[in-house]
PDB file of C-alpha atoms in Angstrom:
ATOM      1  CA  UNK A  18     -15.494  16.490 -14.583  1.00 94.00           C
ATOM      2  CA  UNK A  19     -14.571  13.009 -13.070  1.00 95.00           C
ATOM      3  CA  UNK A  20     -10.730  14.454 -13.140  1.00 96.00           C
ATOM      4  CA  UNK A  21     -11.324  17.423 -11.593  1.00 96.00           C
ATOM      5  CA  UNK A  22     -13.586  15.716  -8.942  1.00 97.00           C
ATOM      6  CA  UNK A  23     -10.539  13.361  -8.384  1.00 96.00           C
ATOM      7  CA  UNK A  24      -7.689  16.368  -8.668  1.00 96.00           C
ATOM      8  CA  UNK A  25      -9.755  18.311  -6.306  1.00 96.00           C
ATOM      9  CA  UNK A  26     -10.427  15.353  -3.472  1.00 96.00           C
ATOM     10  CA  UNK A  27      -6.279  14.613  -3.953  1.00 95.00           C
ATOM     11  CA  UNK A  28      -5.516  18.680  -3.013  1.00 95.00           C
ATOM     12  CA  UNK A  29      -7.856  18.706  -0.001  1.00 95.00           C
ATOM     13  CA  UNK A  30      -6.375  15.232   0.711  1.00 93.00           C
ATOM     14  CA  UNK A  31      -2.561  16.224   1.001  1.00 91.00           C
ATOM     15  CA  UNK A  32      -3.219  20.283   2.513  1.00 94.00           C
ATOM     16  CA  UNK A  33      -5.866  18.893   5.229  1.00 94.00           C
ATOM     17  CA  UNK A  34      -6.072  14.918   5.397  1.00 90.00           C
ATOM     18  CA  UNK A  35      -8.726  12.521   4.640  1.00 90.00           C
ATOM     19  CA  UNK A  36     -11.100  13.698   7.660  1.00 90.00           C
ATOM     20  CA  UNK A  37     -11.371  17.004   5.956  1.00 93.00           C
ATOM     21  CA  UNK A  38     -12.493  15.212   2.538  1.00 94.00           C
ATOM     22  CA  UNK A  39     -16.493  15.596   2.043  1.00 95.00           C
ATOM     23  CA  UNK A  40     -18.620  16.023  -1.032  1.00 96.00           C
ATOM     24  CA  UNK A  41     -20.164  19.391   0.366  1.00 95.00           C
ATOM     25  CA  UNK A  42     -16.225  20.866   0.284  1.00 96.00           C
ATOM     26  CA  UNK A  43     -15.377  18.913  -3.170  1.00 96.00           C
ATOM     27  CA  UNK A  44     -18.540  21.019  -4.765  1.00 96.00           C
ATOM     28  CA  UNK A  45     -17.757  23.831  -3.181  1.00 95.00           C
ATOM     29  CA  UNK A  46     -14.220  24.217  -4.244  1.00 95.00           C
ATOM     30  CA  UNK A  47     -14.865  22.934  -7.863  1.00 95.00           C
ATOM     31  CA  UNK A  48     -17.762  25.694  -7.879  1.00 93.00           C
ATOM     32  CA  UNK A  49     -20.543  23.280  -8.868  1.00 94.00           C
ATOM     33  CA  UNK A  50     -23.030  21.908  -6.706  1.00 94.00           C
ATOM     34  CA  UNK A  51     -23.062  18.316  -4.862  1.00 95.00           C
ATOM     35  CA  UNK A  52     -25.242  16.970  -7.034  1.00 95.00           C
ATOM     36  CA  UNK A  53     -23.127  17.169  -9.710  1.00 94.00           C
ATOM     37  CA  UNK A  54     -20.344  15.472  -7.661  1.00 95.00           C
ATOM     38  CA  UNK A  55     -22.855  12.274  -7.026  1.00 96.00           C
ATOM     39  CA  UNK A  56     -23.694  12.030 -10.932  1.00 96.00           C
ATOM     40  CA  UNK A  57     -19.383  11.197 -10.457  1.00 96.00           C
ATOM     41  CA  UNK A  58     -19.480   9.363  -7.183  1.00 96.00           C
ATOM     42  CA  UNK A  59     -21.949   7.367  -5.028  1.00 95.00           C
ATOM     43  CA  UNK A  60     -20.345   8.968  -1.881  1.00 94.00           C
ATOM     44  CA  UNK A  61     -17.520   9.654   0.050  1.00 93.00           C
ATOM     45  CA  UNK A  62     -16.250   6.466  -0.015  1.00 90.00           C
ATOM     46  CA  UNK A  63     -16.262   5.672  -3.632  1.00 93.00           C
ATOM     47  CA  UNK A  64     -14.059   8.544  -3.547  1.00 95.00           C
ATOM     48  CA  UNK A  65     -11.549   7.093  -0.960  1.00 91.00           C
ATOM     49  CA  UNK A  66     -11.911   3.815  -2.989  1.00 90.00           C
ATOM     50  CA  UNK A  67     -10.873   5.010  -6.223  1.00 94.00           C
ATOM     51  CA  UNK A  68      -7.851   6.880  -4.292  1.00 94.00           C
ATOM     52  CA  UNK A  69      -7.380   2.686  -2.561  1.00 92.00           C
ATOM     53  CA  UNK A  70      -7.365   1.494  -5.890  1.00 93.00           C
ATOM     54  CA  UNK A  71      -5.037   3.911  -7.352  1.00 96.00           C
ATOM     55  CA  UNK A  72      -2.359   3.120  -4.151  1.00 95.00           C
ATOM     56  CA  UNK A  73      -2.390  -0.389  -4.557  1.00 95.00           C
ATOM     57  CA  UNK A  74      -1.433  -0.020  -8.057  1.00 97.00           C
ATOM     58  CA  UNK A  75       1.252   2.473  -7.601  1.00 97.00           C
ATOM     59  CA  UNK A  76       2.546  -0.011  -4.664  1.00 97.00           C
ATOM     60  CA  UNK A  77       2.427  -2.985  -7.231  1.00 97.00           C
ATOM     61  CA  UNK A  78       4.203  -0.826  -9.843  1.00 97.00           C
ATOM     62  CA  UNK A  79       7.153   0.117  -7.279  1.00 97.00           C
ATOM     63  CA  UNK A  80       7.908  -2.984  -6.096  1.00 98.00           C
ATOM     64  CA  UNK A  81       7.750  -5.041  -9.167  1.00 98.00           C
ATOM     65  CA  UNK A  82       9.995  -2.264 -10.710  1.00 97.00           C
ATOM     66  CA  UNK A  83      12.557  -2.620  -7.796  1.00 96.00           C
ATOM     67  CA  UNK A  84      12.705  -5.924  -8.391  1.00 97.00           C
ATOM     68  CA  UNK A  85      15.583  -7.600 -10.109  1.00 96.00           C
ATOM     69  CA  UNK A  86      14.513 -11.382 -11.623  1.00 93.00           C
ATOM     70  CA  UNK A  87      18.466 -11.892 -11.779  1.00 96.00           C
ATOM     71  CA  UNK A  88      19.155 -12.000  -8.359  1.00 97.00           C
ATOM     72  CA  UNK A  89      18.538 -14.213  -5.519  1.00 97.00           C
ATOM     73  CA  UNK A  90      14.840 -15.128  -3.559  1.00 97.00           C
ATOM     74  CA  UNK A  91      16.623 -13.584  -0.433  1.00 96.00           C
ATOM     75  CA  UNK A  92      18.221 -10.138  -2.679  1.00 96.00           C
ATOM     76  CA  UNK A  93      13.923 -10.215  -4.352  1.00 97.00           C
ATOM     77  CA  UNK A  94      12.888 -10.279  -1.166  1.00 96.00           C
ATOM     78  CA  UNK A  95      15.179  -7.468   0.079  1.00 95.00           C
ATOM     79  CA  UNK A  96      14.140  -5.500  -2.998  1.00 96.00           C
ATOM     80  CA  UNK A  97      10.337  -6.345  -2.068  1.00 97.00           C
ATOM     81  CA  UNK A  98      10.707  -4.268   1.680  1.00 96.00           C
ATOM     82  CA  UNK A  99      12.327  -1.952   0.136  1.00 94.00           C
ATOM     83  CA  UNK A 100       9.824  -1.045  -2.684  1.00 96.00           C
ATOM     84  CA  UNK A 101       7.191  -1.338  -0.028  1.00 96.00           C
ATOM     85  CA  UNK A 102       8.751   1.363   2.086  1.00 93.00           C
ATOM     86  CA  UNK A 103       9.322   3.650   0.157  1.00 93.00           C
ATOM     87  CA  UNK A 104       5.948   3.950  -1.696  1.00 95.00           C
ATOM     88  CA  UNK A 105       4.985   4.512   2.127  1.00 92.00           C
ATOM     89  CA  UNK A 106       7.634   7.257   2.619  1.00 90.00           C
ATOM     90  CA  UNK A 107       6.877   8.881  -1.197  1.00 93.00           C
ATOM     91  CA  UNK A 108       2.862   8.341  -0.511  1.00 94.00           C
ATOM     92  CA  UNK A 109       2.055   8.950   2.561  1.00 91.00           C
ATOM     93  CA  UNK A 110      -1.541   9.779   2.153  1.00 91.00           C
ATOM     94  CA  UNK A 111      -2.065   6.798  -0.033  1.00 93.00           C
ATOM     95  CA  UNK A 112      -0.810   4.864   2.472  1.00 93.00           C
ATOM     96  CA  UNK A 113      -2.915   6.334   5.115  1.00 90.00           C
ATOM     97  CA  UNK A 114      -6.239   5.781   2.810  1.00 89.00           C
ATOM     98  CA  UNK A 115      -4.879   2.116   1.806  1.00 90.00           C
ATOM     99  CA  UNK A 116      -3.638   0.957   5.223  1.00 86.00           C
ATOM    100  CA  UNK A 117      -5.927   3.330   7.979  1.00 76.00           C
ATOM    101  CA  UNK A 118      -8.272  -0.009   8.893  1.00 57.00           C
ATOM    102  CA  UNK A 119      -5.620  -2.807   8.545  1.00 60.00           C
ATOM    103  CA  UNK A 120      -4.106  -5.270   5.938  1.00 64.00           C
ATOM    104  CA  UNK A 121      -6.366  -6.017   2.742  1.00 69.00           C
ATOM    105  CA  UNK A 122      -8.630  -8.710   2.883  1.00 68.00           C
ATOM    106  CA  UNK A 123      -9.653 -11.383   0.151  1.00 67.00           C
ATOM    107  CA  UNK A 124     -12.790  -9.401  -1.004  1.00 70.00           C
ATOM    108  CA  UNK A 125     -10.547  -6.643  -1.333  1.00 68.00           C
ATOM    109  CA  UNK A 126      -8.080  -8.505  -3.845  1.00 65.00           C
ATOM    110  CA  UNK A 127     -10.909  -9.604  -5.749  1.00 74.00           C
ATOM    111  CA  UNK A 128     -11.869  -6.226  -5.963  1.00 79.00           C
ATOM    112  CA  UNK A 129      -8.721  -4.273  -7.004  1.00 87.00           C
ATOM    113  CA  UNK A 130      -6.759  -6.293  -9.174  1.00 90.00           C
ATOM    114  CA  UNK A 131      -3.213  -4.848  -8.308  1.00 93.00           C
ATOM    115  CA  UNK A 132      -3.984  -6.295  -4.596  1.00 91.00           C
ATOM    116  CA  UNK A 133      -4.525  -9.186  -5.649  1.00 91.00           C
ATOM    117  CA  UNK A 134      -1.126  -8.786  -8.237  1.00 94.00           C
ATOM    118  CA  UNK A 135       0.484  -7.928  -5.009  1.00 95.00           C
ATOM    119  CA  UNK A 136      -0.908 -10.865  -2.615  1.00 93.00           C
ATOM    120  CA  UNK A 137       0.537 -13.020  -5.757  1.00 95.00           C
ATOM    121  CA  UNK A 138       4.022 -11.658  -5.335  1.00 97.00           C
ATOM    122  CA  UNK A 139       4.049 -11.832  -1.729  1.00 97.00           C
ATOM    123  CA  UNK A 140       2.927 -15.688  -2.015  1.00 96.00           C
ATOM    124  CA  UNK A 141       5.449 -16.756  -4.156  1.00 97.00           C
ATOM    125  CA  UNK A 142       8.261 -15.365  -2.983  1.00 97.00           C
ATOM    126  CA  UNK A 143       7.314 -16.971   0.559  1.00 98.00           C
ATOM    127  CA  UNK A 144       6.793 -20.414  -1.336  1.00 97.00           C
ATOM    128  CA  UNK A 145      10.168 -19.638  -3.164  1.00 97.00           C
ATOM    129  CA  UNK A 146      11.894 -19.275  -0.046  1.00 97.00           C
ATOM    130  CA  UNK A 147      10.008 -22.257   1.668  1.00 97.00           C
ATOM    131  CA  UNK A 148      11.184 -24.314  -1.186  1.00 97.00           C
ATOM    132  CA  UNK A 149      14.854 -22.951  -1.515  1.00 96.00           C
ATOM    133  CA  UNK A 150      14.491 -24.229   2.949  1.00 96.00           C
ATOM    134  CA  UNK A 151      13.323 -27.464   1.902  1.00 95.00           C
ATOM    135  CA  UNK A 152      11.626 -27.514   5.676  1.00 95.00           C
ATOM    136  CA  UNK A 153       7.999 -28.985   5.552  1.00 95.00           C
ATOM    137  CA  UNK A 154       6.831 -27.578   8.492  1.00 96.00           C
ATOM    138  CA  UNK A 155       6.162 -24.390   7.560  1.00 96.00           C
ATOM    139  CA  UNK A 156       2.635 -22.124   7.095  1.00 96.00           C
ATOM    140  CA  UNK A 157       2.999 -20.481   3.855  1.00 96.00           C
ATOM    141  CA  UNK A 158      -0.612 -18.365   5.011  1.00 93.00           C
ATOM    142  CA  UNK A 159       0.702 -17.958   8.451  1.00 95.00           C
ATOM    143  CA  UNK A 160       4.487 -16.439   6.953  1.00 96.00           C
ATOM    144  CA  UNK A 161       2.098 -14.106   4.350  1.00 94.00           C
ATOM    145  CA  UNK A 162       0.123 -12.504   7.044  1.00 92.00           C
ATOM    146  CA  UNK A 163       3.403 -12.158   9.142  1.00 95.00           C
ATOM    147  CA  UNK A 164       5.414 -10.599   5.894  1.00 96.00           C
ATOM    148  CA  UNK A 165       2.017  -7.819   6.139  1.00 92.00           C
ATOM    149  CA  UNK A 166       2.014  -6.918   9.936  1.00 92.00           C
ATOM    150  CA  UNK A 167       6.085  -7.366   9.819  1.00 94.00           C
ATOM    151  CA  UNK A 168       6.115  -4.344   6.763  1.00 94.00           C
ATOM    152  CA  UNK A 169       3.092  -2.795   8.157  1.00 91.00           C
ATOM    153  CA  UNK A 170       4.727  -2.318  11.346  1.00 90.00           C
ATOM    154  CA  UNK A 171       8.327  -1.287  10.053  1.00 90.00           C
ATOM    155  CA  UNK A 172       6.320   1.549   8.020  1.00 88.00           C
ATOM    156  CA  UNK A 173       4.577   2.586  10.987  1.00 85.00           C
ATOM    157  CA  UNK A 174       7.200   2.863  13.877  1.00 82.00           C
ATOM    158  CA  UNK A 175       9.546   4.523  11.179  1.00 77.00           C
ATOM    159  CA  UNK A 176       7.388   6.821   8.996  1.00 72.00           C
ATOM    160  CA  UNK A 177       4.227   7.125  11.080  1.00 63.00           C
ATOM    161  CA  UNK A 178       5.299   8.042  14.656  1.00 62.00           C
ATOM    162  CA  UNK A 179       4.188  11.240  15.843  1.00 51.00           C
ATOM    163  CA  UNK A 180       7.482  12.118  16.495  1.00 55.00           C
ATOM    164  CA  UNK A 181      11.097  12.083  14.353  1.00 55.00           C
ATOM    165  CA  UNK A 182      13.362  12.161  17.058  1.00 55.00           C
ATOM    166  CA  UNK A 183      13.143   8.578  18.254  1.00 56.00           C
ATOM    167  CA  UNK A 184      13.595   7.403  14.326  1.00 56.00           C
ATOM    168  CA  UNK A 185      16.917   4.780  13.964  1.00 56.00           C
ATOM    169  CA  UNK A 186      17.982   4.432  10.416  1.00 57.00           C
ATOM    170  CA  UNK A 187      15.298   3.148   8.331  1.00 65.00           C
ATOM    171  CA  UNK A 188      16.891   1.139   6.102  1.00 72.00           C
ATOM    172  CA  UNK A 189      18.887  -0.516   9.224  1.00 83.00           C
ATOM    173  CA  UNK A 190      15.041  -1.382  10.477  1.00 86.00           C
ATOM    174  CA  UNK A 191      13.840  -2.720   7.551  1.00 88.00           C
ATOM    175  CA  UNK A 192      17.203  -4.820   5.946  1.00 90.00           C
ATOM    176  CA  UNK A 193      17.171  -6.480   9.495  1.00 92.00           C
ATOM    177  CA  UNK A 194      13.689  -7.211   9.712  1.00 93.00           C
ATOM    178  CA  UNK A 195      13.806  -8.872   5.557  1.00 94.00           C
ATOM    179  CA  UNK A 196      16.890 -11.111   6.782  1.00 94.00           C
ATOM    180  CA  UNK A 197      15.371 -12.103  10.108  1.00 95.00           C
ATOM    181  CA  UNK A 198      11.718 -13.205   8.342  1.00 95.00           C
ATOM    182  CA  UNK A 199      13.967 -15.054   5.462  1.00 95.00           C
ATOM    183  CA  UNK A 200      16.287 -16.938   8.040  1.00 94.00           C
ATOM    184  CA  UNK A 201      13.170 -18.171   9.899  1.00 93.00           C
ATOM    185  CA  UNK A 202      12.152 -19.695   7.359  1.00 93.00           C
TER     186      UNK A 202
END
């Protein structure tokens, strides 16, 4: 019942949007009533977590994936925008649920371990390339929270705007922003 609950939320999800998501229309389209959703689900929103949950770990497993240990901190961290970019393009409404009120905080890591995982990756592969600088005077927190609004905003002037016509080639955006983070530091 717990799949269906969650296959059903995901359909209404990606033919309506997450506004249109409620228990009442979950029941109703499942043909069993709401109380059986709750014996599932608290609420609404423990359905939108577990959806948070599973986007962070499908973002974790992309970028890892794209990553190639061979290569340079500045190819990694490349390979890190990219991975991040296109799990936005490829999950759009995961993205929406994961991202709609802002970068994830520390409870939020502590909660969902592949956010954490993630907030790991980012870390030290800003301390890599601090170190591989050798400059001292450098915030590794301040550069982490930069690396989120700096992808956070490539993904959403490229794959959020309301329109397609104003769109520049993505990967232009995104390879220029990488190499302009990694020479400032």
């Amino acid at each position: 019942m717990r799949k269906q609950i969650i296959d059903c939320s995901r359909e209404i999800v990606h033919e309506e949007g997450w506004a249109a998501l409620s228990i009442r229309k979950i029941a109703d389209a499942i043909e069993y009533s709401v109380p059986v959703i709750y014996k599932y689900f608290e609420n609404k929103e423990a359905i939108s977590a577990y959806f948070v949950a599973e986007g962070f770990d499908l973002l974790y497993a992309q970028i890892t994936a794209g990553i190639s240990t061979e290569d340079s901190i500045e190819e990694r961290f490349q390979q890190l925008g990219l991975g991040y970019y296109l799990f936005a393009e490829q999950h759009p409404k995961h993205y929406e649920i994961m991202f709609g009120l802002g970068i994830p905080t520390c409870e939020t890591a502590k909660n969902i371990k592949s956010v954490g995982l993630l907030s790991d990756l980012f870390r030290h592969m800003i301390d890599e390339l601090i170190q591989k600088s050798g400059r001292k005077d450098i915030d590794a927190c301040i550069k982490y929270r930069s690396l989120w609004a700096m992808l956070h905003g490539v993904v959403a002037l490229e794959l959020l705007s309301l329109t397609g016509s104003d769109k520049v080639c993505n990967s232009l955006i995104l390879a220029d922003s990488m190499r302009s983070f990694t020479k400032g530091i």
